[in-house]
Coordinates of C-alpha atoms in Angstrom, one line a residue:
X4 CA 2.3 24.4 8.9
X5 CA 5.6 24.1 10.7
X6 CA 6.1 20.4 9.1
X7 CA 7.1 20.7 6.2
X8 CA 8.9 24.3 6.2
X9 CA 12.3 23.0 6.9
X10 CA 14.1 21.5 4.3
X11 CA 18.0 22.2 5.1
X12 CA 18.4 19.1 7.6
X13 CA 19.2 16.2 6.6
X14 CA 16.5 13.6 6.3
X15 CA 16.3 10.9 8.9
X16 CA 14.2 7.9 7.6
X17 CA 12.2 5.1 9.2
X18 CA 13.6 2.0 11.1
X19 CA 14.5 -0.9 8.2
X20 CA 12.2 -3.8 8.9
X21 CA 13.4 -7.6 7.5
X22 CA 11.2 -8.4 5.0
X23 CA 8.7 -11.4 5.4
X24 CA 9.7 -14.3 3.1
X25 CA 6.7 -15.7 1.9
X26 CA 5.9 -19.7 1.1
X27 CA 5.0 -21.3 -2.3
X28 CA 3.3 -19.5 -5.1
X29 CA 0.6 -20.6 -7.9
X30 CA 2.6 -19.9 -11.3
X31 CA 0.0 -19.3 -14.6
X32 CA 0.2 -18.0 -17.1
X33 CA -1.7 -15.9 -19.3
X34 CA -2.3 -15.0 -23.1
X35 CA -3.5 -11.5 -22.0
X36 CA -1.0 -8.4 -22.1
X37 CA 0.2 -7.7 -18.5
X38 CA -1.9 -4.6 -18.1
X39 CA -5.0 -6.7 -19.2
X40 CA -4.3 -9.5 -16.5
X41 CA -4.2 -7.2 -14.0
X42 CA -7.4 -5.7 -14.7
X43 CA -9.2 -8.9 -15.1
X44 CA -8.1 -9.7 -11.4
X45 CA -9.2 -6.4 -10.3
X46 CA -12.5 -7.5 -12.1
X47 CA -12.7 -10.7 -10.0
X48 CA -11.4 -8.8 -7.2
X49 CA -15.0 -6.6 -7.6
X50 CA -17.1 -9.3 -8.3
X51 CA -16.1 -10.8 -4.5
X52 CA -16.7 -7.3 -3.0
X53 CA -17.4 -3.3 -3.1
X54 CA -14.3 -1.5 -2.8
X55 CA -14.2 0.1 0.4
X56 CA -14.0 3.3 -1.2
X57 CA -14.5 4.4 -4.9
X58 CA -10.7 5.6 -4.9
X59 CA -9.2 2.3 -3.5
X60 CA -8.8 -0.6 -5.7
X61 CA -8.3 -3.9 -4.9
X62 CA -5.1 -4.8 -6.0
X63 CA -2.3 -2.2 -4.2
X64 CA 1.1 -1.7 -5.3
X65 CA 2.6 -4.0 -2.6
X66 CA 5.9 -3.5 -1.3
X67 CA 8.3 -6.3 -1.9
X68 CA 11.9 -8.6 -3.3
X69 CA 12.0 -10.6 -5.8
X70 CA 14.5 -13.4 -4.8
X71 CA 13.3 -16.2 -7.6
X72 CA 15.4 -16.6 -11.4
X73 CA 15.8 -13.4 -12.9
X74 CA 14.0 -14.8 -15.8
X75 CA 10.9 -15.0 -14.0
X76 CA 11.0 -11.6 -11.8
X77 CA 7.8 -9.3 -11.9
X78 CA 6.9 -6.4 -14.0
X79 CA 4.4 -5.3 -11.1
X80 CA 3.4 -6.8 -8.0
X81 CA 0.0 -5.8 -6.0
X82 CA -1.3 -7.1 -2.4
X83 CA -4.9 -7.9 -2.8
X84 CA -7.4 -10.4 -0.4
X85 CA -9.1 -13.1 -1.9
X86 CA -13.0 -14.0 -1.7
X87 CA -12.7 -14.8 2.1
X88 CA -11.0 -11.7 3.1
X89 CA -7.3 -13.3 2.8
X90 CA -4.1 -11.7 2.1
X91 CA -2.6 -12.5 -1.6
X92 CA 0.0 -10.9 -2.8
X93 CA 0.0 -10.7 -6.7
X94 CA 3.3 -11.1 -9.1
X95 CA 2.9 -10.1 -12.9
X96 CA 5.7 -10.7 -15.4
X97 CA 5.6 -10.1 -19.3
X98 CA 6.4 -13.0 -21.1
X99 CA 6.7 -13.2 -25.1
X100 CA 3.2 -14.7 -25.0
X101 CA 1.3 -12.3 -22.8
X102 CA 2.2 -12.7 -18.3
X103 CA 3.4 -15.2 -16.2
X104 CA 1.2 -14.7 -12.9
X105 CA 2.1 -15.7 -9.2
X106 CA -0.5 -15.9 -6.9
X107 CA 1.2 -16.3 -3.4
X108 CA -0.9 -16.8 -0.2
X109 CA -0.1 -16.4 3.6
X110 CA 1.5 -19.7 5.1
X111 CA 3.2 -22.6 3.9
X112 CA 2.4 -26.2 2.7
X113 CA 0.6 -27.3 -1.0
X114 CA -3.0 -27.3 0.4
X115 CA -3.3 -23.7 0.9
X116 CA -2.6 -23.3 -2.7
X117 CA -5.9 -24.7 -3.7
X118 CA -7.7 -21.9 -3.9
X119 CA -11.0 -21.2 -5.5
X120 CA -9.7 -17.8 -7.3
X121 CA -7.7 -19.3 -9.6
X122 CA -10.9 -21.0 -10.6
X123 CA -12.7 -18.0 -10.7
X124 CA -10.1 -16.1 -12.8
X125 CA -9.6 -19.0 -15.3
X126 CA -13.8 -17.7 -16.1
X127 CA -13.1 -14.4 -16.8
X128 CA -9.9 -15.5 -18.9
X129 CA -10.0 -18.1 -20.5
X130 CA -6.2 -18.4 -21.8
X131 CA -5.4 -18.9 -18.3
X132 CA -3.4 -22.3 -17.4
X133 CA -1.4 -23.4 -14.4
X134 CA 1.9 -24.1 -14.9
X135 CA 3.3 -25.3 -11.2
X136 CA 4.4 -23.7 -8.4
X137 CA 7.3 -20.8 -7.8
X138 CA 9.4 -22.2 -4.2
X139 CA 8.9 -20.9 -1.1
X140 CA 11.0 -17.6 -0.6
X141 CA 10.5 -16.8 -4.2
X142 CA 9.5 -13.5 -3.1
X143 CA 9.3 -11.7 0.1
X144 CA 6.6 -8.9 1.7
X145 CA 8.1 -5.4 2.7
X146 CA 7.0 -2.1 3.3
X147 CA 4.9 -0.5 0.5
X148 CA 6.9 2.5 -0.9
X149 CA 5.0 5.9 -1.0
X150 CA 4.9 7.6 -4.3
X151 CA 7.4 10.6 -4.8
X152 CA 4.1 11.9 -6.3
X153 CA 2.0 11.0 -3.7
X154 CA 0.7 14.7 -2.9
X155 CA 0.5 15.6 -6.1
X156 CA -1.2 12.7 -7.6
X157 CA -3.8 13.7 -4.4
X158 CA -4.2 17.1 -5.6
X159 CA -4.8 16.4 -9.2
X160 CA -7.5 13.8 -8.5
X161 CA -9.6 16.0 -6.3
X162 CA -9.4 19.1 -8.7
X163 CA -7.1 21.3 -7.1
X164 CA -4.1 23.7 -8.0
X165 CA -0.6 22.3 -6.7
X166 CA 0.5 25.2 -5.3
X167 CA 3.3 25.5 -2.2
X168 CA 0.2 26.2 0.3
X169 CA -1.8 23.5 -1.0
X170 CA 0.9 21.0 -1.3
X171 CA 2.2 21.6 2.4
X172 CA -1.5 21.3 3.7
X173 CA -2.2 18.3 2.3
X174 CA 0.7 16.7 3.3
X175 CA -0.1 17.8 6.7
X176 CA -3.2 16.1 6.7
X177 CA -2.3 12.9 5.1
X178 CA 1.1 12.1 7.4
X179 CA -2.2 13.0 10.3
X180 CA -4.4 10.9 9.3
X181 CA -0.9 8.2 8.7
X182 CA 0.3 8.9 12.3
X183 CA -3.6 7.9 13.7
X184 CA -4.0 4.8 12.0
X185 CA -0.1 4.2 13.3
X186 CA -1.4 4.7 16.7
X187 CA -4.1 2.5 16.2
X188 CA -2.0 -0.3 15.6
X189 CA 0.3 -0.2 18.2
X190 CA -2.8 0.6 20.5
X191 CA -3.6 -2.0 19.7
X192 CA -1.0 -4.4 20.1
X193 CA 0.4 -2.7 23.2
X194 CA -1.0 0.1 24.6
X195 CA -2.8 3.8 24.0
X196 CA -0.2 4.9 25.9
X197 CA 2.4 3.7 23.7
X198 CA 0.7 4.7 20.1
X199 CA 1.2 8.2 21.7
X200 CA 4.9 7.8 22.6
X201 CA 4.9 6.6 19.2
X202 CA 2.7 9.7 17.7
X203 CA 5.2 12.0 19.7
X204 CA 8.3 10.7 18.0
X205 CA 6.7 10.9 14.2
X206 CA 6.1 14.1 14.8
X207 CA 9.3 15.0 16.4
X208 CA 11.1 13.4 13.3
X209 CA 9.0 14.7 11.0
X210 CA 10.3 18.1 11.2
X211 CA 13.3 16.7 9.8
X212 CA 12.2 15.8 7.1
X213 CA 13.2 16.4 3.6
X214 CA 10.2 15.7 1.2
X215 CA 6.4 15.9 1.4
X216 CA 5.8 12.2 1.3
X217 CA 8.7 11.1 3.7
X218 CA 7.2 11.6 6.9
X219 CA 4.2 9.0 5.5
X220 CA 7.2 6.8 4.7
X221 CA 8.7 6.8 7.5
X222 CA 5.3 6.1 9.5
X223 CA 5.0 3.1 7.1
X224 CA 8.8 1.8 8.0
X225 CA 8.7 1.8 11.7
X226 CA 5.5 0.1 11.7
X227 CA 7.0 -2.3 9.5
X228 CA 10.2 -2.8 11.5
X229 CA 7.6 -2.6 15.0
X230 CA 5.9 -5.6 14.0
X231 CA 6.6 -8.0 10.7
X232 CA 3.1 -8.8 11.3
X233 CA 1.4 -5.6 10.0
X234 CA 3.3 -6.1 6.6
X235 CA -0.1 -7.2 4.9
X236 CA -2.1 -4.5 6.5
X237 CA 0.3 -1.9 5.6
X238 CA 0.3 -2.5 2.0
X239 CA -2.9 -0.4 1.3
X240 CA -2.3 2.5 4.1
X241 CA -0.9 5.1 1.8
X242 CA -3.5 4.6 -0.7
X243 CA -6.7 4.2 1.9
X244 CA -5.8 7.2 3.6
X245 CA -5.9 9.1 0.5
X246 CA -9.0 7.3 -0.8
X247 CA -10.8 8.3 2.6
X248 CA -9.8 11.9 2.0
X249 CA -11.1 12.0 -1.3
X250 CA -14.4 10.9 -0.7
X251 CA -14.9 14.2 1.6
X252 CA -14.2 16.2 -1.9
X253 CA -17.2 18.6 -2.1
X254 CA -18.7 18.0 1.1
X255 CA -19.5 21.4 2.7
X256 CA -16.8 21.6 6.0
X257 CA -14.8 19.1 4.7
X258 CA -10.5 20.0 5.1
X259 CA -10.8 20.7 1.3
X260 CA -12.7 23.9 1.7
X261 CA -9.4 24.9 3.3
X262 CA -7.7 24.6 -0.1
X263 CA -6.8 27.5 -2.5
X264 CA -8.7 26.8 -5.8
X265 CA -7.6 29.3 -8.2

């Protein structure tokens, strides 16, 4: 449990990646309230696919910058993979008449922008119109932020006291399970060799940390900064390691029999 015990250094965060500018964008819009349109994606999202695990929803809060007209900037943005398995990323802005909807592919040039989702959606709602297009480098892919909350928000959904012990455990186990799909990656990429020069230093630097969720981060960042390339893969991380921890909740051996209840 040495991780997370020292809190007096300063914190030393993880390497600032350029974020990915991404092409054109399908602009629609929407009669439906923005918390509404968002669902009825995650609907269409489900009709395409099973989740990959109960606690893991389609559409992920994605990191990301808005550089389009003020006017237009998103309420909420979410990363998501349309009927073939392809990356989307997902901008949702409240208009006076319900959301204003960017649907923004990988690539660049008009054709990919005919898509057969926007179809699809325009089923399920029918106040749905296009409206154009938002320009390439509208909006541009980044790291996906970690909740402040993260540990908590873990704790509360599988039934468990927050208390210090608990807390610092599951942190433990969830910047783990972060540092081995790290290492996958650059395994990867490169080498095993180098995913455990990379596992070293996370764990070096984690001691330094400051908070329960910023040694996550800061796995999330240098993969980010390693290799622009991950960007869309990185999006759900946070969220499917949690999810893949959940799912063990109640299963006899599982970490969470290590966990204080009372």
């Amino acid at each position: 449990m040495g991780l997370f015990n020292r809190r007096d250094k300063p914190s030393r965060p993880g390497r600032t990646a350029q974020p990915a500018m991404l092409g054109s964008g399908r602009k629609l819009t929407s009669s439906l309230p923005l918390g509404a349109a968002v669902q009825c994606l995650e609907d269409l999202m489900d009709s395409y696919r099973d989740r990959a695990y109960p606690a893991l929803p389609h559409l992920v809060p994605a990191g990301h910058v808005w550089h389009g007209p003020a006017e237009e900037a998103p309420a909420a943005v979410y990363a998501s993979r349309d009927q073939a398995g392809d990356f989307l990323l997902l901008t949702f802005g409240r208009t006076g008449r319900g959301t204003l909807l960017g649907v923004f592919p990988l690539g660049s040039g008009s054709a990919r922008l005919q898509m057969p989702l926007v179809g699809n959606l325009k089923m399920l709602d029918g106040s749905l119109s296009s409206v154009g297009t938002f320009p390439e480098r509208s909006v541009a892919l980044t790291a996906p932020a970690v909740p402040h909350s993260f540990i908590e928000d873990t704790l509360t959904a599988a039934g468990f006291p927050h208390t210090p012990e608990n807390l610092a455990m599951l942190a433990d186990r969830l910047f783990t399970m972060t540092v081995t799909s790290g290492f996958q990656f650059i395994s990867h990429k490169e080498s095993e060799a180098s995913g455990r020069r990379w596992s070293a230093d996370w764990r070096q630097r984690s001691e330094e940390c400051t908070t329960l969720v910023e040694p996550i981060q800061m796995v999330v960042d240098d993969l980010a900064a390693w290799n622009v390339g991950t960007l869309p893969q990185l999006q759900e991380l946070p969220l499917r390691v949690q999810s893949i921890l959940l799912e063990a909740v109640g299963n006899q051996g599982s970490f969470w029999e290590t966990l204080d209840r009372s």
